[in-house]
């Protein structure tokens, strides 16, 4: 098989276990925590590093923002031998009990995206592999990071659907948005981000494994003040060691899953 | 609080852990595996027994068939103190490797029901509590029961409008390949109650999960004349129900022990 069209990867270039951040700039940061790593491909928003982490083969590929580019990354990674996908990203939260800097572990996603619907009808659940969820909980406990297990709302929009005018350009707004965030809070949805739903749906329908974690950057119900203005550059907190903790927890999840796979001496399954 | 309108239960009548079969006739069968059990209520399709199983407080309430009556059972059980809901039912297999008599453990459901859509938009996932899923897997292992973990197709229609299935040859084009598509989506099985159970427990912050013994193969339940005869093709023997009751009760025991040890799952 030749190189994959977008990712520029061939068989042998990636480990079975792949971490998936959105931002290509984070891939070398993630890989810097491993024992050894090398860049194996870089094209468009897709950057891939492969290496070993505490004895386990591991890769990290950026997906770009949103489900369309993420679906392409999943399709091409699966073709070159990836079997276990762990999204590592950033998110907002709808819940007051979830604080900035906490980790959200996604066992499922609400499907407010377009790409996953082109693969499976909307009734189909976006659900993580219980093996990945269990490994994420264990990694969070071992590392001592505060975490919350629950559902994420994966949406195709960053600026739209906020409760008041001001988040979208020129105060564009729709009345259907007024209680959308409040409804999600009442539905017990933990997080808001833009990629998990398609990762979970695709892995599930292919008989592969996926899960996801994200570090919480803000409470989406409070991010736009009374004015409705939404300025992520001003309001989001990327300052600390959030990305390093995210990278460490993701790598630990891979190590735990890989060690369990080796112990059970079987091929990864959902 | 007075007695709940349909299930005729009051606080104190049920354990925090409730097994949920569809058929009221199966409730005493399930309870017969416990150390002690008593019937605490009986009204319409809702029969409830409460007792203890290997040291764990446990209840069993029938839901009737379908998501509407199941939603009522869940609403009323939650009001009287139930926190952990484990459906134990029967299902039809959509996958070759899922055989009659095996147990399917559902970590999620495709939402082909109406009731759950009145509570949460269709984008919202029907997902089981991971603690219930892991306890169910451990219980099935412990009982030596062949099991599979995956998604169920929860539908409001038993007699799907497919050729030979619905009365009078009634058909709809949407139904023609609906189960073939579900099989391609890697969905394990089809049944009629899990989606609403998973959605309601999730939005309330409670725990839900589901398992079902495989009673038939959805693709083989139409005979050579093209007719669908559930009475002739479904196999829900006493041994299968006993297996289900045992794995369900063991799931509750494991959850109860983990909760007591301070792990909330």
Coordinates of N, CA, C and O in Angstrom, one line a residue, chain A residues 77-167:
Chain A
X77 N -5.5 6.5 9.3 CA -4.7 5.8 10.3 C -5.1 4.4 10.4 O -4.3 3.5 10.6
X78 N -6.4 4.1 10.3 CA -6.9 2.7 10.4 C -6.3 1.9 9.2 O -6.0 0.7 9.4
X79 N -6.2 2.5 8.1 CA -5.7 1.8 6.9 C -4.2 1.4 7.1 O -3.7 0.5 6.4
X80 N -3.5 2.2 7.9 CA -2.0 1.8 8.1 C -1.8 1.1 9.4 O -0.7 1.0 9.8
X81 N -2.9 0.6 10.0 CA -2.7 -0.3 11.1 C -3.0 0.2 12.5 O -2.8 -0.5 13.5
X82 N -3.5 1.4 12.7 CA -3.9 1.9 14.0 C -5.2 1.2 14.4 O -6.1 1.0 13.6
X83 N -5.3 0.8 15.7 CA -6.5 0.1 16.2 C -7.1 0.7 17.4 O -8.2 0.4 17.7
X84 N -6.3 1.6 18.1 CA -6.8 2.2 19.3 C -6.5 3.7 19.3 O -5.4 4.1 19.1
X85 N -7.6 4.5 19.4 CA -7.5 5.9 19.2 C -7.9 6.6 20.5 O -9.0 6.4 21.0
X86 N -7.1 7.5 21.0 CA -7.3 8.2 22.2 C -7.2 9.7 21.9 O -6.1 10.3 21.7
X87 N -8.4 10.4 21.8 CA -8.3 11.8 21.6 C -7.8 12.5 22.9 O -8.2 12.2 24.0
X88 N -6.9 13.5 22.7 CA -6.4 14.3 23.8 C -6.6 15.8 23.4 O -6.0 16.2 22.4
X89 N -7.5 16.4 24.0 CA -7.9 17.8 23.6 C -8.2 18.7 24.7 O -7.8 18.5 25.9
X90 N -8.7 19.9 24.3 CA -9.2 20.8 25.3 C -10.7 20.9 25.2 O -11.3 20.6 24.1
X91 N -11.3 21.4 26.3 CA -12.8 21.5 26.2 C -13.3 22.6 27.1 O -12.6 23.1 28.0
X92 N -14.5 23.0 27.0 CA -15.3 23.7 27.9 C -16.1 22.8 28.7 O -16.3 21.7 28.4
X93 N -16.7 23.3 29.8 CA -17.7 22.5 30.6 C -19.0 23.2 30.8 O -19.1 24.4 30.7
X94 N -20.1 22.4 30.9 CA -21.4 22.9 31.2 C -21.7 22.8 32.7 O -22.8 23.2 33.2
X95 N -20.8 22.1 33.5 CA -21.2 21.8 34.9 C -20.4 22.6 35.9 O -19.1 22.7 35.8
X96 N -21.0 23.1 36.9 CA -20.4 23.9 37.9 C -19.4 23.1 38.7 O -18.4 23.6 39.3
X97 N -19.6 21.8 38.8 CA -18.7 20.9 39.6 C -17.4 20.7 38.9 O -16.4 20.1 39.5
X98 N -17.3 21.0 37.6 CA -16.1 20.7 36.8 C -15.3 22.0 36.8 O -15.9 23.0 36.3
X99 N -14.1 22.0 37.2 CA -13.3 23.2 37.3 C -12.2 23.3 36.2 O -11.8 22.3 35.6
X100 N -11.8 24.5 35.9 CA -10.7 24.8 34.9 C -9.5 24.0 35.4 O -9.2 24.0 36.6
X101 N -8.9 23.3 34.5 CA -7.7 22.5 34.8 C -8.0 21.0 35.1 O -7.2 20.2 35.0
X102 N -9.3 20.7 35.4 CA -9.7 19.3 35.6 C -9.7 18.6 34.3 O -9.7 19.2 33.2
X103 N -9.6 17.2 34.4 CA -9.7 16.4 33.2 C -11.1 15.9 33.0 O -11.7 15.4 34.0
X104 N -11.6 15.9 31.8 CA -12.8 15.2 31.4 C -12.5 13.9 30.7 O -11.7 13.9 29.8
X105 N -13.1 12.8 31.1 CA -12.9 11.5 30.4 C -14.2 11.2 29.7 O -15.3 11.2 30.4
X106 N -14.2 11.1 28.4 CA -15.4 10.9 27.6 C -15.8 9.5 27.5 O -15.0 8.7 26.8
X107 N -16.9 9.1 28.0 CA -17.4 7.7 27.8 C -18.4 7.7 26.6 O -18.8 6.7 26.2
X108 N -18.7 8.9 26.2 CA -19.8 9.1 25.1 C -19.8 10.5 24.6 O -19.2 11.4 25.3
X109 N -20.5 10.7 23.5 CA -20.6 12.1 23.0 C -22.0 12.3 22.4 O -22.6 11.4 21.9
X110 N -22.5 13.5 22.6 CA -23.7 14.0 21.9 C -23.3 14.5 20.5 O -22.3 15.3 20.3
X111 N -24.0 14.0 19.5 CA -23.5 14.1 18.1 C -24.0 15.3 17.4 O -24.8 15.2 16.4
X112 N -23.5 16.5 17.8 CA -23.8 17.7 17.1 C -22.8 18.0 16.0 O -22.3 19.1 15.9
X113 N -22.5 16.9 15.2 CA -21.5 17.1 14.1 C -22.2 16.6 12.9 O -23.2 15.8 12.9
X114 N -21.6 16.9 11.7 CA -22.1 16.5 10.5 C -21.5 15.2 10.0 O -22.2 14.3 9.5
X115 N -20.2 15.0 10.1 CA -19.5 13.9 9.5 C -20.0 12.6 10.0 O -20.2 11.6 9.2
X116 N -20.2 12.4 11.3 CA -20.6 11.1 11.9 C -21.9 10.7 11.3 O -22.2 9.5 11.2
X117 N -22.8 11.6 11.0 CA -24.1 11.3 10.4 C -24.0 10.7 9.0 O -25.0 10.1 8.5
X118 N -22.9 11.0 8.3 CA -22.8 10.5 7.0 C -22.3 9.0 7.0 O -22.3 8.3 6.1
X119 N -21.8 8.6 8.2 CA -21.4 7.2 8.4 C -22.5 6.4 9.1 O -22.7 5.2 8.7
X120 N -23.2 6.9 10.1 CA -24.2 6.1 10.9 C -25.3 7.0 11.2 O -25.1 8.2 11.5
X121 N -26.6 6.5 11.2 CA -27.7 7.4 11.5 C -27.6 8.0 12.9 O -26.9 7.4 13.8
X122 N -28.3 9.1 13.1 CA -28.2 9.8 14.3 C -28.6 9.0 15.6 O -28.2 9.3 16.7
X123 N -29.5 8.0 15.4 CA -29.9 7.2 16.5 C -28.7 6.4 17.1 O -28.8 6.0 18.3
X124 N -27.7 6.2 16.3 CA -26.5 5.3 16.8 C -25.7 6.1 17.8 O -25.5 7.3 17.7
X125 N -25.3 5.4 18.9 CA -24.6 6.1 20.0 C -23.1 6.3 19.7 O -22.5 5.5 19.1
X126 N -22.6 7.5 20.0 CA -21.2 7.7 20.0 C -20.7 7.3 21.4 O -20.8 8.0 22.4
X127 N -20.1 6.1 21.5 CA -19.7 5.5 22.8 C -18.3 5.1 22.7 O -17.8 4.5 21.7
X128 N -17.6 5.3 23.8 CA -16.2 4.9 23.9 C -16.0 3.4 24.2 O -16.9 2.8 24.8
X129 N -14.9 2.9 23.9 CA -14.6 1.5 24.3 C -14.4 1.5 25.9 O -13.7 2.4 26.4
X130 N -15.1 0.6 26.5 CA -15.0 0.5 28.0 C -13.6 0.2 28.4 O -13.2 0.6 29.5
X131 N -12.8 -0.4 27.6 CA -11.4 -0.7 28.0 C -10.6 0.6 28.0 O -9.8 0.8 28.9
X132 N -10.9 1.5 27.1 CA -10.2 2.8 27.1 C -10.7 3.7 28.3 O -9.9 4.3 28.9
X133 N -12.0 3.6 28.5 CA -12.5 4.4 29.7 C -11.9 3.9 31.0 O -11.4 4.7 31.8
X134 N -11.8 2.6 31.1 CA -11.3 2.0 32.4 C -9.8 2.4 32.5 O -9.3 2.8 33.6
X135 N -9.0 2.4 31.4 CA -7.6 2.8 31.5 C -7.5 4.3 31.8 O -6.6 4.7 32.5
X136 N -8.4 5.1 31.3 CA -8.3 6.5 31.5 C -8.6 6.8 33.0 O -7.9 7.7 33.6
X137 N -9.6 6.1 33.6 CA -9.8 6.3 35.0 C -8.6 5.9 35.8 O -8.2 6.6 36.8
X138 N -8.0 4.8 35.5 CA -6.9 4.3 36.2 C -5.7 5.3 36.1 O -5.0 5.6 37.0
X139 N -5.5 5.8 34.9 CA -4.4 6.8 34.6 C -4.7 8.1 35.5 O -3.8 8.6 36.1
X140 N -5.9 8.5 35.5 CA -6.3 9.7 36.2 C -6.0 9.5 37.7 O -5.5 10.4 38.4
X141 N -6.4 8.3 38.2 CA -6.2 8.0 39.6 C -4.7 8.0 40.0 O -4.3 8.5 41.0
X142 N -3.9 7.3 39.1 CA -2.5 7.1 39.4 C -1.8 8.4 39.4 O -0.9 8.7 40.2
X143 N -2.2 9.3 38.4 CA -1.5 10.6 38.3 C -2.0 11.6 39.3 O -1.4 12.7 39.5
X144 N -3.1 11.3 40.0 CA -3.7 12.2 40.9 C -4.3 13.5 40.3 O -4.4 14.5 41.0
X145 N -4.8 13.3 39.1 CA -5.4 14.5 38.4 C -6.9 14.4 38.8 O -7.6 13.4 38.6
X146 N -7.5 15.6 39.1 CA -9.0 15.6 39.3 C -9.6 15.3 37.9 O -9.2 15.9 36.9
X147 N -10.6 14.3 37.9 CA -11.2 14.0 36.6 C -12.7 13.7 36.8 O -13.2 13.5 37.9
X148 N -13.4 13.8 35.7 CA -14.9 13.6 35.6 C -15.2 12.7 34.4 O -14.7 13.0 33.3
X149 N -16.0 11.7 34.6 CA -16.3 10.8 33.5 C -17.7 11.1 33.0 O -18.6 11.3 33.8
X150 N -17.9 11.3 31.7 CA -19.2 11.6 31.3 C -19.3 11.9 29.8 O -18.4 11.5 29.0
X151 N -20.3 12.6 29.4 CA -20.6 12.8 28.0 C -20.1 14.2 27.5 O -20.1 15.1 28.3
X152 N -19.5 14.2 26.3 CA -19.1 15.5 25.7 C -20.1 15.9 24.6 O -20.7 15.0 24.0
X153 N -20.3 17.1 24.4 CA -21.1 17.6 23.3 C -20.1 18.0 22.2 O -19.3 18.9 22.3
X154 N -20.1 17.2 21.1 CA -19.2 17.4 20.0 C -19.9 18.2 18.9 O -20.8 17.6 18.3
X155 N -19.5 19.4 18.7 CA -20.3 20.3 17.8 C -19.4 20.8 16.6 O -18.2 20.9 16.8
X156 N -20.0 21.0 15.5 CA -19.3 21.5 14.3 C -19.1 23.1 14.4 O -18.7 23.6 13.4
X157 N -19.4 23.7 15.5 CA -19.3 25.1 15.6 C -18.5 25.5 16.9 O -18.6 24.9 17.9
X158 N -17.7 26.5 16.8 CA -17.0 27.1 17.9 C -17.7 28.4 18.4 O -17.9 28.6 19.6
X159 N -18.1 29.2 17.4 CA -18.6 30.5 17.7 C -20.2 30.6 17.8 O -20.7 31.6 18.3
X160 N -20.8 29.6 17.2 CA -22.3 29.7 17.1 C -22.9 29.0 18.3 O -22.2 28.3 19.0
X161 N -24.2 29.1 18.5 CA -25.1 28.4 19.4 C -24.9 28.9 20.9 O -25.3 28.2 21.8
X162 N -24.2 30.0 21.1 CA -24.1 30.6 22.4 C -25.4 31.2 22.8 O -26.2 31.6 22.0
X163 N -25.7 31.4 24.1 CA -27.0 31.8 24.6 C -27.4 33.2 24.2 O -28.6 33.5 24.2
X164 N -26.4 34.1 24.0 CA -26.8 35.5 23.7 C -26.0 36.0 22.5 O -25.0 35.4 22.2
X165 N -26.6 37.0 21.8 CA -25.8 37.6 20.7 C -24.5 38.0 21.2 O -24.3 38.5 22.3
X166 N -23.5 38.0 20.3 CA -22.2 38.5 20.6 C -21.1 37.4 20.4 O -19.9 37.8 20.3
X167 N -21.4 36.2 20.4 CA -20.4 35.2 20.2 C -20.1 35.0 18.7 O -18.9 34.8 18.3

